[in-house]
Coordinates of C-alpha atoms (C1' of nucleotides) in Angstrom, one line a residue:
Chain A
M1 CA 0.3 0.1 -0.3
S2 CA 1.2 3.3 -1.5
N3 CA 1.8 6.6 1.6
L4 CA -1.1 7.9 -0.9
E5 CA -3.6 5.7 -0.5
E6 CA -6.1 6.9 1.5
T7 CA -6.9 4.4 4.4
K8 CA -10.5 3.8 3.5
P9 CA -13.2 5.4 6.0
S10 CA -15.2 2.5 8.2
L11 CA -18.9 3.1 7.2
N12 CA -21.4 1.6 9.4
F13 CA -23.8 -0.6 8.2
I14 CA -26.5 2.0 7.8
E15 CA -23.8 4.1 5.9
Q16 CA -22.9 0.7 3.5
I17 CA -27.1 1.1 2.7
I18 CA -26.8 4.4 1.8
E19 CA -23.9 4.2 -0.2
E20 CA -25.0 1.1 -1.9
D21 CA -28.7 3.3 -2.2
L22 CA -26.5 5.8 -3.5
S23 CA -24.8 3.8 -5.9
Q24 CA -27.4 2.7 -7.6
G25 CA -29.4 5.9 -8.1
K26 CA -32.5 5.2 -6.1
H27 CA -34.3 7.8 -5.2
A28 CA -32.5 10.2 -7.4
G29 CA -29.6 9.7 -4.5
R30 CA -31.7 11.5 -1.9
V31 CA -31.5 10.7 1.0
H32 CA -33.9 11.7 4.0
T33 CA -34.3 10.8 7.3
R34 CA -36.8 11.7 10.3
F35 CA -36.9 11.4 14.0
P36 CA -39.8 10.9 15.5
P37 CA -40.9 11.5 19.5
E38 CA -44.0 10.5 20.4
P39 CA -45.1 14.2 22.8
N40 CA -45.4 12.7 25.9
G41 CA -42.4 12.8 27.8
F42 CA -39.2 14.8 27.6
L43 CA -35.9 13.3 25.3
H44 CA -33.1 11.6 27.3
I45 CA -30.0 10.1 26.0
G46 CA -31.4 7.8 24.2
H47 CA -32.7 10.4 21.9
A48 CA -29.6 12.3 21.9
K49 CA -28.4 9.5 20.0
A50 CA -31.2 8.6 17.4
I51 CA -31.0 12.1 16.9
T52 CA -27.4 12.3 15.7
V53 CA -27.6 9.3 13.8
N54 CA -30.6 10.3 12.0
F55 CA -29.6 13.9 11.3
E56 CA -25.8 13.6 11.4
L57 CA -26.4 10.5 8.7
A58 CA -28.6 12.9 6.5
Q59 CA -25.9 15.4 6.8
K60 CA -23.3 13.3 6.3
Y61 CA -25.1 12.7 2.3
G62 CA -26.0 16.0 1.6
G63 CA -29.9 14.7 2.7
L64 CA -32.3 16.3 5.1
T65 CA -34.5 15.3 8.6
N66 CA -37.9 15.9 9.3
L67 CA -39.0 16.4 12.5
R68 CA -42.4 14.0 13.2
M69 CA -44.3 14.4 16.3
D70 CA -45.3 10.7 16.4
D71 CA -49.2 11.8 17.9
T72 CA -51.2 9.3 17.2
N73 CA -52.7 8.8 21.0
P74 CA -54.3 11.1 22.1
S75 CA -54.4 9.7 25.7
T76 CA -51.3 10.6 26.5
E77 CA -49.8 13.6 24.5
K78 CA -49.9 16.4 25.0
T79 CA -48.6 20.0 23.3
S80 CA -45.8 20.7 26.4
Y81 CA -43.9 18.1 25.2
V82 CA -43.5 19.7 21.6
E83 CA -41.7 22.5 23.0
N84 CA -39.3 20.9 25.0
I85 CA -38.5 18.8 22.0
K86 CA -38.0 21.5 20.2
N87 CA -35.4 23.2 22.2
D88 CA -33.7 20.1 22.9
I89 CA -33.8 19.0 19.8
K90 CA -31.8 22.8 18.5
W91 CA -30.1 22.7 21.6
L92 CA -27.7 19.8 20.1
G93 CA -27.5 21.6 17.4
F94 CA -29.6 20.2 15.1
E95 CA -31.7 21.4 12.2
W96 CA -34.6 20.3 11.4
N97 CA -36.3 20.7 7.8
G98 CA -38.9 22.8 7.4
E99 CA -41.7 22.8 10.3
V100 CA -42.1 20.1 12.5
L101 CA -44.4 17.6 11.4
Y102 CA -47.6 15.7 13.0
A103 CA -48.3 12.2 12.2
S104 CA -51.9 13.7 13.2
D105 CA -51.8 16.4 10.4
Y106 CA -51.9 12.9 8.1
F107 CA -55.5 11.2 9.4
G108 CA -57.5 11.9 6.8
K109 CA -54.4 11.1 4.3
L110 CA -54.4 7.8 6.6
Y111 CA -58.3 7.2 6.4
E112 CA -58.5 7.2 2.7
F113 CA -55.6 4.6 3.2
A114 CA -57.8 2.3 5.3
I115 CA -60.5 3.1 2.5
K116 CA -58.2 1.9 0.1
L117 CA -57.7 -1.3 2.0
I118 CA -61.2 -2.6 2.9
K119 CA -62.1 -1.8 -1.3
A120 CA -58.5 -4.3 -2.1
G121 CA -60.4 -6.0 0.2
L122 CA -57.6 -6.1 2.5
A123 CA -59.0 -4.9 5.9
Y124 CA -62.2 -5.8 8.2
V125 CA -64.3 -4.9 10.9
D126 CA -64.2 -6.4 13.8
D127 CA -66.3 -6.6 16.4
S128 CA -64.5 -8.6 18.9
T129 CA -64.2 -7.8 22.4
P130 CA -59.9 -7.4 23.4
E131 CA -60.1 -10.2 24.6
E132 CA -61.6 -11.8 21.7
I133 CA -58.9 -10.6 20.4
A134 CA -55.7 -11.3 22.2
E135 CA -57.5 -14.9 22.7
M136 CA -57.5 -15.4 18.3
K137 CA -53.9 -14.0 18.4
G138 CA -52.7 -17.4 19.4
E139 CA -49.2 -17.2 20.6
P140 CA -45.8 -17.6 19.4
T141 CA -46.1 -21.6 18.8
V142 CA -49.3 -21.1 17.8
P143 CA -51.1 -20.3 15.0
G144 CA -54.0 -17.8 15.8
K145 CA -58.0 -18.4 14.4
E146 CA -59.6 -15.9 12.5
S147 CA -61.9 -14.0 13.1
P148 CA -65.4 -14.6 12.6
Y149 CA -66.1 -11.1 11.3
R150 CA -63.1 -11.2 9.1
T151 CA -65.0 -12.2 6.2
R152 CA -67.7 -9.2 5.5
S153 CA -68.3 -8.2 2.5
I154 CA -66.6 -4.7 1.5
E155 CA -69.4 -3.0 1.8
E156 CA -70.4 -3.6 5.7
N157 CA -66.8 -2.6 6.5
L158 CA -67.4 0.3 4.4
D159 CA -70.2 1.0 5.8
L160 CA -69.1 0.4 9.6
F161 CA -65.9 2.2 9.3
Q162 CA -67.8 5.7 8.6
R163 CA -69.8 4.4 11.2
M164 CA -66.7 4.4 13.7
K165 CA -65.7 7.4 11.9
T166 CA -68.5 9.4 13.0
G167 CA -68.6 8.7 16.6
E168 CA -71.8 5.8 16.1
F169 CA -69.4 3.3 19.0
E170 CA -68.5 3.3 22.3
D171 CA -64.9 3.0 22.9
G172 CA -63.4 -0.3 21.9
A173 CA -66.5 -1.6 20.8
R174 CA -65.0 -2.1 17.2
V175 CA -61.7 -2.1 15.4
L176 CA -60.0 -2.0 11.7
R177 CA -58.0 -4.5 10.9
A178 CA -55.4 -5.8 8.2
K179 CA -56.2 -9.0 6.8
V180 CA -52.5 -10.6 6.5
D181 CA -52.4 -13.8 7.8
M182 CA -53.2 -15.4 11.1
S183 CA -50.7 -18.5 10.9
S184 CA -48.0 -16.6 10.6
P185 CA -45.3 -17.0 13.0
N186 CA -45.2 -12.9 13.1
M187 CA -46.9 -12.3 15.6
H188 CA -47.6 -8.3 13.7
M189 CA -48.6 -10.6 10.6
R190 CA -51.8 -12.0 12.6
D191 CA -54.3 -9.6 11.4
P192 CA -53.1 -6.3 12.9
I193 CA -55.2 -3.6 14.3
L194 CA -55.4 -0.7 11.9
Y195 CA -57.6 2.1 13.7
R196 CA -59.3 2.0 17.4
I197 CA -62.4 4.2 18.6
K198 CA -61.2 6.6 21.1
H199 CA -63.9 9.1 22.2
E200 CA -60.6 11.4 22.7
T201 CA -59.8 15.4 22.6
H202 CA -56.8 15.0 20.6
H203 CA -53.9 17.7 21.6
R204 CA -53.6 18.9 18.1
T205 CA -56.7 18.1 16.4
G206 CA -59.5 18.4 19.1
D207 CA -63.1 16.7 18.9
D208 CA -62.5 15.3 14.8
W209 CA -61.7 12.2 15.2
C210 CA -63.0 9.0 17.7
I211 CA -61.4 6.9 15.6
Y212 CA -57.5 7.4 15.8
P213 CA -54.7 4.8 13.9
M214 CA -52.2 2.6 15.6
Y215 CA -48.7 2.8 15.4
D216 CA -48.0 0.9 12.2
F217 CA -50.3 1.8 10.5
A218 CA -49.8 5.7 10.8
H219 CA -45.6 5.2 11.3
G220 CA -44.6 3.8 8.2
Q221 CA -47.3 5.4 6.2
S222 CA -46.1 9.4 7.5
D223 CA -42.3 7.9 6.5
S224 CA -44.3 8.1 3.4
I225 CA -46.1 9.9 2.7
E226 CA -42.8 12.8 3.5
G227 CA -40.4 10.7 1.1
I228 CA -38.4 9.2 4.0
T229 CA -35.7 7.4 2.3
H230 CA -34.5 5.5 5.5
S231 CA -36.3 5.8 8.4
L232 CA -34.4 4.1 11.2
C233 CA -36.0 2.9 14.5
S234 CA -34.2 0.0 17.2
L235 CA -34.1 -3.1 17.1
E236 CA -37.2 -4.4 19.1
F237 CA -39.4 -3.1 15.3
R238 CA -37.9 -6.0 13.3
H239 CA -40.6 -7.3 13.3
H240 CA -42.4 -5.2 12.5
R241 CA -40.1 -5.1 8.6
P242 CA -43.0 -7.4 7.0
L243 CA -45.8 -5.5 8.1
Y244 CA -44.1 -2.1 7.0
D245 CA -43.2 -3.8 3.5
W246 CA -46.6 -5.1 3.3
F247 CA -48.7 -1.7 3.7
I248 CA -46.2 0.4 1.1
E249 CA -47.1 -3.1 -1.6
K250 CA -50.4 -3.0 -1.0
L251 CA -51.3 0.6 -1.3
E252 CA -48.2 1.5 -4.0
I253 CA -47.2 5.1 -2.0
F254 CA -43.7 5.6 -1.5
P255 CA -41.3 2.7 -1.0
S256 CA -39.4 3.8 2.5
R257 CA -37.4 1.9 4.3
Q258 CA -37.0 0.5 7.3
I259 CA -33.5 0.2 9.6
E260 CA -33.2 -1.1 13.2
F261 CA -29.9 -0.6 14.7
A262 CA -29.8 -0.7 18.6
R263 CA -30.5 1.9 21.0
M264 CA -27.4 2.8 23.0
N265 CA -27.1 2.1 26.7
V266 CA -25.3 3.5 28.5
A267 CA -23.9 2.5 32.1
Y268 CA -25.4 4.2 35.5
M269 CA -28.1 5.4 33.4
I270 CA -31.8 4.5 32.5
T271 CA -34.0 5.7 30.3
S272 CA -37.3 3.9 30.5
K273 CA -40.0 6.6 30.6
R274 CA -41.8 5.5 33.4
K275 CA -38.6 5.3 35.7
L276 CA -37.4 7.9 35.0
L277 CA -41.0 9.5 36.2
R278 CA -40.8 7.3 39.4
L279 CA -37.2 9.4 40.4
V280 CA -38.8 12.8 39.8
D281 CA -42.6 12.2 41.5
G282 CA -40.0 10.5 44.6
G283 CA -38.3 13.3 45.1
H284 CA -35.6 11.1 44.5
V285 CA -33.8 14.1 41.9
T286 CA -35.2 17.4 42.0
G287 CA -36.8 17.0 38.6
W288 CA -36.8 16.7 35.1
D289 CA -33.1 18.4 34.5
D290 CA -32.0 17.7 37.9
P291 CA -28.0 17.8 36.9
R292 CA -27.8 13.6 37.7
M293 CA -30.5 13.1 35.4
P294 CA -29.4 11.1 31.5
T295 CA -32.3 13.5 30.6
I296 CA -31.3 16.3 27.9
A297 CA -32.7 18.6 30.4
G298 CA -30.4 17.4 33.1
M299 CA -27.2 16.9 31.2
R300 CA -27.4 20.6 30.1
R301 CA -27.6 22.1 33.8
R302 CA -24.6 19.4 34.5
G303 CA -22.9 21.9 31.9
Y304 CA -22.8 18.4 29.5
P305 CA -21.4 20.5 25.9
A306 CA -23.5 19.7 23.2
N307 CA -21.0 18.6 21.2
A308 CA -19.4 16.4 23.9
I309 CA -23.3 14.9 23.7
R310 CA -22.3 14.8 20.0
E311 CA -19.1 13.4 19.8
F312 CA -19.8 10.8 22.4
C313 CA -22.3 9.4 20.3
R314 CA -20.5 9.0 17.2
R315 CA -17.7 7.2 18.9
A316 CA -20.6 5.1 20.7
G317 CA -21.2 3.7 17.3
V318 CA -23.9 2.3 15.2
A319 CA -24.4 -1.3 15.0
K320 CA -26.7 -4.2 15.7
R321 CA -25.7 -5.7 18.7
D322 CA -26.8 -4.5 22.7
N323 CA -24.3 -3.0 24.3
L324 CA -23.9 -1.3 27.5
I325 CA -21.3 1.9 26.6
E326 CA -19.2 2.9 29.6
I327 CA -19.7 6.3 31.3
E328 CA -16.3 7.1 30.7
L329 CA -16.5 7.2 27.4
L330 CA -19.4 10.5 28.1
E331 CA -17.2 11.7 30.7
Y332 CA -13.9 11.4 28.0
A333 CA -15.8 12.9 25.5
V334 CA -17.2 15.7 27.7
R335 CA -14.1 16.7 28.9
N336 CA -12.2 16.7 25.8
E337 CA -14.5 19.8 24.8
L338 CA -14.5 21.4 27.9
N339 CA -11.0 21.1 27.8
K340 CA -10.8 23.1 24.8
I341 CA -13.5 26.0 26.0
A342 CA -13.4 26.4 29.6
N343 CA -12.1 29.4 31.5
R344 CA -9.4 28.3 34.1
V345 CA -10.3 30.3 37.2
M346 CA -9.3 29.0 41.1
A347 CA -12.1 28.0 43.7
V348 CA -10.7 26.1 46.9
L349 CA -12.7 23.3 47.6
D350 CA -12.3 22.7 51.3
P351 CA -10.0 25.5 52.3
V352 CA -7.6 25.8 55.3
K353 CA -5.8 29.6 55.2
V354 CA -2.2 29.9 55.1
V355 CA -0.3 33.4 56.5
I356 CA 2.4 34.8 54.6
T357 CA 4.5 36.0 57.2
N358 CA 7.0 37.6 55.1
Y359 CA 4.6 39.3 52.6
P360 CA 3.6 43.2 54.1
E361 CA 0.3 43.2 56.0
G362 CA -2.2 45.4 53.8
Q363 CA -1.1 44.3 49.9
T364 CA -2.8 43.7 47.6
E365 CA -1.0 42.6 44.1
Y366 CA -3.2 41.6 40.7
L367 CA -1.7 38.9 39.1
S368 CA -2.5 38.5 35.4
I369 CA -3.2 35.0 35.2
D370 CA -3.9 33.3 31.5
N371 CA -8.0 32.5 31.1
N372 CA -7.3 29.3 29.1
P373 CA -3.5 27.4 27.7
E374 CA -5.2 25.9 25.4
D375 CA -7.0 28.3 23.8
P376 CA -5.2 31.7 22.9
D377 CA -7.9 33.8 22.9
A378 CA -9.2 33.5 25.7
G379 CA -7.2 36.1 27.9
S380 CA -6.2 36.7 30.6
R381 CA -7.6 38.3 33.9
E382 CA -6.1 40.0 37.1
V383 CA -6.5 37.6 40.5
P384 CA -5.4 39.1 43.8
F385 CA -3.3 37.8 46.1
S386 CA -2.2 39.3 49.9
R387 CA -0.4 37.5 52.8
E388 CA -3.2 35.4 53.7
I389 CA -5.2 32.8 51.2
Y390 CA -6.4 29.3 51.1
I391 CA -5.8 26.2 49.7
E392 CA -7.0 23.4 49.8
R393 CA -6.9 21.1 53.0
G394 CA -6.1 18.3 51.0
D395 CA -2.5 19.6 49.1
F396 CA -1.0 20.2 52.8
M397 CA 0.2 17.0 54.7
E398 CA 1.5 16.9 58.0
D399 CA 4.0 14.2 57.7
P400 CA 3.7 13.6 53.5
P401 CA 5.3 10.6 51.6
R402 CA 8.7 11.6 49.1
K403 CA 5.9 11.7 45.8
F404 CA 4.0 14.2 47.4
F405 CA 4.5 17.2 45.4
R406 CA 2.0 19.3 46.9
M407 CA 2.8 21.6 50.6
G408 CA 4.3 19.8 53.8
P409 CA 6.3 21.0 56.2
G410 CA 9.9 22.8 55.2
R411 CA 8.9 21.5 51.4
N412 CA 8.2 24.4 48.5
V413 CA 5.4 24.7 46.8
R414 CA 4.1 26.9 43.6
L415 CA 1.0 28.7 44.0
K416 CA -0.8 28.8 40.5
G417 CA 0.3 32.6 38.6
A418 CA 2.5 33.2 42.0
Y419 CA 5.2 32.9 44.0
I420 CA 6.8 29.7 45.3
L421 CA 6.4 29.3 49.0
H422 CA 8.4 27.8 52.2
C423 CA 6.1 25.9 54.5
E424 CA 7.5 27.2 58.0
D425 CA 4.8 25.4 60.7
F426 CA 1.9 24.7 61.3
V427 CA -1.2 25.2 64.1
K428 CA -3.0 22.4 65.7
D429 CA -6.6 22.7 67.5
D430 CA -7.6 20.6 70.2
A431 CA -9.5 17.8 68.3
G432 CA -5.7 18.0 65.4
T433 CA -7.5 19.6 62.9
I434 CA -5.0 21.7 61.1
T435 CA -6.3 25.1 61.7
E436 CA -3.4 27.7 59.9
I437 CA -0.2 27.3 57.7
H438 CA 2.7 28.7 58.2
C439 CA 5.0 30.1 54.9
T440 CA 7.4 32.5 53.7
Y441 CA 7.5 33.6 50.4
Y442 CA 10.1 33.7 47.6
S443 CA 9.9 37.2 46.6
D444 CA 12.1 36.7 43.3
S445 CA 10.5 33.9 42.3
K446 CA 7.0 35.7 40.6
S447 CA 5.2 34.2 37.6
G448 CA 6.8 34.5 34.7
E449 CA 9.7 35.9 36.0
D450 CA 11.2 34.0 38.5
T451 CA 14.7 34.4 39.6
S452 CA 14.9 32.7 42.3
G453 CA 16.2 29.4 41.3
V454 CA 14.6 27.8 43.9
K455 CA 12.2 24.5 42.2
A456 CA 9.2 23.6 43.3
K457 CA 7.9 19.9 42.1
G458 CA 4.2 21.0 42.5
T459 CA 2.1 23.9 41.7
L460 CA -1.6 24.7 44.1
H461 CA -4.4 26.8 43.3
W462 CA -5.3 29.3 45.8
V463 CA -7.8 31.8 46.5
S464 CA -7.1 35.6 48.5
V465 CA -8.7 35.2 51.9
E466 CA -9.5 39.3 51.9
H467 CA -10.6 39.1 48.4
A468 CA -12.4 35.4 47.9
A469 CA -16.5 35.5 47.5
K470 CA -17.6 32.1 48.7
A471 CA -19.9 29.7 47.3
E472 CA -21.9 26.9 46.7
V473 CA -20.4 23.9 45.6
R474 CA -22.6 21.0 43.7
Q475 CA -20.4 17.8 44.1
Y476 CA -22.8 15.7 41.7
D477 CA -22.0 12.0 41.2
R478 CA -23.7 9.2 38.8
L479 CA -27.3 8.9 39.9
F480 CA -27.3 5.0 40.3
S481 CA -24.7 2.7 42.3
V482 CA -24.5 -0.3 39.6
A483 CA -24.1 0.3 36.7
E484 CA -27.7 -1.8 35.7
P485 CA -29.7 -0.9 38.0
T486 CA -33.2 -2.5 36.3
K487 CA -31.5 -5.6 35.8
E488 CA -30.7 -6.3 39.1
E489 CA -32.6 -9.4 40.2
D490 CA -33.9 -9.0 43.4
K491 CA -33.6 -5.3 43.9
D492 CA -35.7 -2.6 42.7
Y493 CA -33.7 0.5 41.1
L494 CA -34.8 2.7 43.5
E495 CA -32.9 0.6 46.2
L496 CA -29.5 1.3 43.9
L497 CA -29.1 4.9 43.7
N498 CA -26.1 6.1 44.9
P499 CA -26.5 7.9 48.4
N500 CA -23.7 10.1 47.2
S501 CA -24.6 11.5 43.6
L502 CA -25.3 14.7 45.2
E503 CA -22.9 16.6 47.6
I504 CA -23.3 20.2 48.5
L505 CA -20.0 22.1 49.6
D506 CA -20.9 25.0 51.2
N507 CA -17.6 25.8 52.8
V508 CA -16.3 27.1 49.3
Y509 CA -13.8 30.4 48.6
V510 CA -13.6 31.2 44.8
E511 CA -11.8 34.1 43.3
P512 CA -13.6 37.6 43.0
G513 CA -14.6 37.8 39.3
L514 CA -16.5 34.8 39.8
V515 CA -19.7 36.7 41.3
N516 CA -20.0 37.7 37.5
A517 CA -20.8 34.5 35.9
K518 CA -23.4 33.9 34.0
P519 CA -25.4 30.7 34.8
G520 CA -24.6 27.9 32.4
E521 CA -21.5 29.5 31.6
Q522 CA -18.8 26.8 31.8
L523 CA -15.6 27.3 34.1
Q524 CA -12.4 24.9 35.1
F525 CA -12.0 24.9 38.3
M526 CA -7.8 24.1 37.9
R527 CA -6.7 20.9 39.6
K528 CA -10.4 20.0 40.6
G529 CA -12.9 20.0 37.7
Y530 CA -15.5 21.3 35.1
Y531 CA -18.1 23.2 37.0
C532 CA -20.7 25.4 35.5
V533 CA -22.4 28.3 36.8
D534 CA -26.1 26.9 37.7
Q535 CA -29.0 29.1 36.8
E536 CA -30.4 29.4 40.1
S537 CA -27.1 30.9 40.8
T538 CA -26.8 34.4 41.9
A539 CA -24.2 37.4 42.7
E540 CA -25.0 37.1 46.7
H541 CA -25.1 33.1 46.4
P542 CA -23.3 31.7 43.4
V543 CA -23.5 28.4 42.4
F544 CA -21.7 26.0 40.4
N545 CA -22.4 22.6 39.4
L546 CA -19.9 20.1 38.9
T547 CA -20.2 19.4 35.3
V548 CA -17.1 15.8 36.0
S549 CA -14.2 16.0 37.7
L550 CA -10.6 16.6 36.3
K551 CA -8.8 12.8 35.7
D552 CA -6.8 12.2 38.9
S553 CA -3.9 10.3 38.4
W554 CA -2.0 10.7 41.9
A555 CA -5.5 10.3 43.8
K556 CA -5.5 7.1 41.5
S557 CA -1.6 5.8 42.7
Q558 CA -3.3 6.8 46.4
K559 CA -5.7 4.2 45.6
K560 CA -3.6 0.7 45.5
Chain B
rU1 C1' -39.3 -26.9 22.4
rG2 C1' -42.3 -21.2 17.0
rC3 C1' -40.1 -17.2 14.7
rC4 C1' -36.2 -13.1 14.4
rC5 C1' -32.0 -10.8 15.7
rU6 C1' -27.0 -10.6 17.2
rG7 C1' -22.0 -12.9 19.5
rU8 C1' -14.0 -9.4 17.0
rA9 C1' -9.9 -7.2 24.0
rG10 C1' -12.8 -4.8 30.3
rC11 C1' -16.4 -1.5 26.9
rA12 C1' -17.7 0.1 22.2
rC13 C1' -16.7 0.6 16.8
rA14 C1' -13.7 -1.5 12.2
rA15 C1' -11.0 -4.9 8.9
rU16 C1' -10.5 -8.9 4.9
rG17 C1' -11.7 -15.6 1.5
rG18 C1' -4.1 -13.7 3.0
rU19 C1' -0.8 -8.9 8.8
rA20 C1' -7.2 -9.2 12.8
rG21 C1' -7.3 -2.4 13.4
rU22 C1' -9.5 2.8 16.0
rG23 C1' -11.9 5.0 20.1
rC24 C1' -11.9 4.8 25.5
rA25 C1' -10.8 2.3 30.2
rC26 C1' -6.6 -0.6 31.8
rC27 C1' -0.1 0.3 32.9
rG28 C1' 4.5 1.3 32.1
rG29 C1' 7.4 6.3 31.0
rA30 C1' 7.9 11.9 28.9
rC31 C1' 6.9 16.6 29.6
rU32 C1' 4.1 20.2 32.7
rU33 C1' 3.1 27.0 37.3
rU34 C1' -3.0 22.3 36.4
rG35 C1' -0.3 15.0 39.4
rA36 C1' -4.7 18.5 34.0
rC37 C1' -4.1 18.7 28.7
rU38 C1' -0.4 16.3 25.5
rC39 C1' 3.2 13.0 23.3
rC40 C1' 5.7 8.2 23.4
rG41 C1' 5.1 2.4 25.1
rG42 C1' 2.6 -1.7 26.9
rC43 C1' -1.9 -4.5 27.3
rU44 C1' -6.3 -7.7 25.6
rA45 C1' -10.2 -10.5 20.7
rU46 C1' -12.6 -13.3 16.0
rA47 C1' -17.9 -17.6 20.9
rU48 C1' -17.7 -23.8 20.2
rC49 C1' -17.3 -27.8 17.2
rA50 C1' -18.2 -29.6 11.9
rG51 C1' -17.4 -28.7 6.5
rU52 C1' -16.3 -25.7 1.5
rU53 C1' -10.9 -24.5 0.4
rC54 C1' -4.1 -23.6 -0.5
rG55 C1' -6.2 -20.3 3.4
rA56 C1' -12.3 -19.1 7.3
rU57 C1' -12.7 -14.0 12.0
rU58 C1' -15.1 -13.3 6.6
rC59 C1' -18.8 -18.7 3.3
rU60 C1' -22.1 -22.8 5.0
rG61 C1' -24.3 -26.4 9.3
rA62 C1' -24.5 -27.2 13.9
rU63 C1' -24.4 -26.3 19.1
rC64 C1' -24.3 -22.8 22.3
rA65 C1' -25.1 -17.8 24.7
rG66 C1' -27.4 -13.4 24.5
rG67 C1' -31.8 -10.4 23.0
rG68 C1' -36.1 -9.7 21.5
rC69 C1' -42.0 -10.5 19.0
rA70 C1' -48.4 -12.9 21.4
rU71 C1' -50.9 -3.9 24.4
rC72 C1' -57.8 -1.5 21.1
rC73 C1' -48.6 1.8 23.4
rA74 C1' -45.1 3.5 19.9

RNA sequence: UGCCCUGUAGCACAAUGGUAGUGCACCGGACUUUGACUCCGGCUAUAUCAGUUCGAUUCUGAUCAGGGCAUCCA
């Protein structure tokens, strides 16, 4: 292989299908996908994956993606969810084709499709009760029985279906079914229900209808109406595909193609709508946007950048096997993105006071510190330095081991952007807690103009006691203590909540400039982690959420 | 015990009828005014058994394992 030869880009199986279609000139080279949420809940990490796959696939091949609300069941859907969904998708950075679409826009068309099927002798009105229908459906290993109403005349079916529509019958009295094959090994082909009667007000069509199409009769036809070329869905719809294709064939409509891929599962996260709801209702989290929630809203509030979520979805890949993505991959993507965009600041989470005994009392110096070494355009800021500072309690050891590159009696250590300190002494209270550390500084060791020749292995972050602002910090950790809380045999997932998923620190000191940080702003607390300003934060009471901690190989090595 | 889908390192995704590669994770090292970042190196895999073939991870069959399918949900 020559050096000039490029390595072949590896394609996932959907891309392979698309490229094959393209090479055959199918659909005139058009690629059109769709994201079809039900407007009955909040979008979560699993949706983010589906959104990313659909939008980016279309993008890659110069195509479009529709946003279609799959609102065929009036019982569960609400308009209020629609706005949230739109907002989340926009926040993720995707733009859908044209206006938001609704499956309910096609109710008229779908009704005509049903009539067409009836006229072709391929659909019939069934008067059986739900129990009878279930009974006649048989079992996977046992063929079903044909309904006694299956042989009704086309005229009678037409009449009955018309009367279903006009509201003559009670909920559940009758259904419209496709006439396919009651002995099919595929349960979905055993005369699936097309329409059911529901005298309910729909969030968009109001009381125009009292019959509503089922998923199988609405989804594929909606795809077809919209000219969707590649209709991506999750694996459990594999069995629906023959039906999807059956409708296309019998109705003679645009041949959208359904392609199934495995939904993404993420360790320590759950995505079941009902289970998430129990977390909210049970007060185990503060709401749908609790930073511990796997919802888009929660991740946004946690400080996960949209770019990182998309990158994570990309890296998780697309295939057909069941998967459990390690949360480390998500955290990697988040750190990777934040490393590029987050300004560095100093915050002391667990403070202990240091007095620099040879520094003039009452003096304040403003030291210029780079905002982000990774980004030359990020500029710098002035940070006040004075005789008394706070450092992290964990950055001092009374009797440190050799490899501890931090502060200890008789040792030198650099203060980030400031001077090198020499630790002289420390003060303990009766309980043995260190209350104060005494140091001297090398006045010629100022950052950037150090002529002291003094060596200091470690660098600490700090804030000036006099100038620091007090803040609240919310330390978030994974919501569950096991990777797959819903797969535990004898335990309810609520028993597996991580008791330490939130720890509130209320004795935190931050650089004075941070009181002006705006909600949503993302920062790196040097040597600690990435944080974002919470929406509840104010100048008087700044609140920061831990997005993800920095890697800490020292702490890791200490655990061994 | 019917049908369908899926088995490649700890996790995920590639590849090819002819050397199994990438990312994350992990381990080691370099660098470092963030024990971060970055850089360098290392680690471990084709479920099993047969068949076809000069050669199989790839094709075929069987076995095993995991998942899915019987809402008037989507």
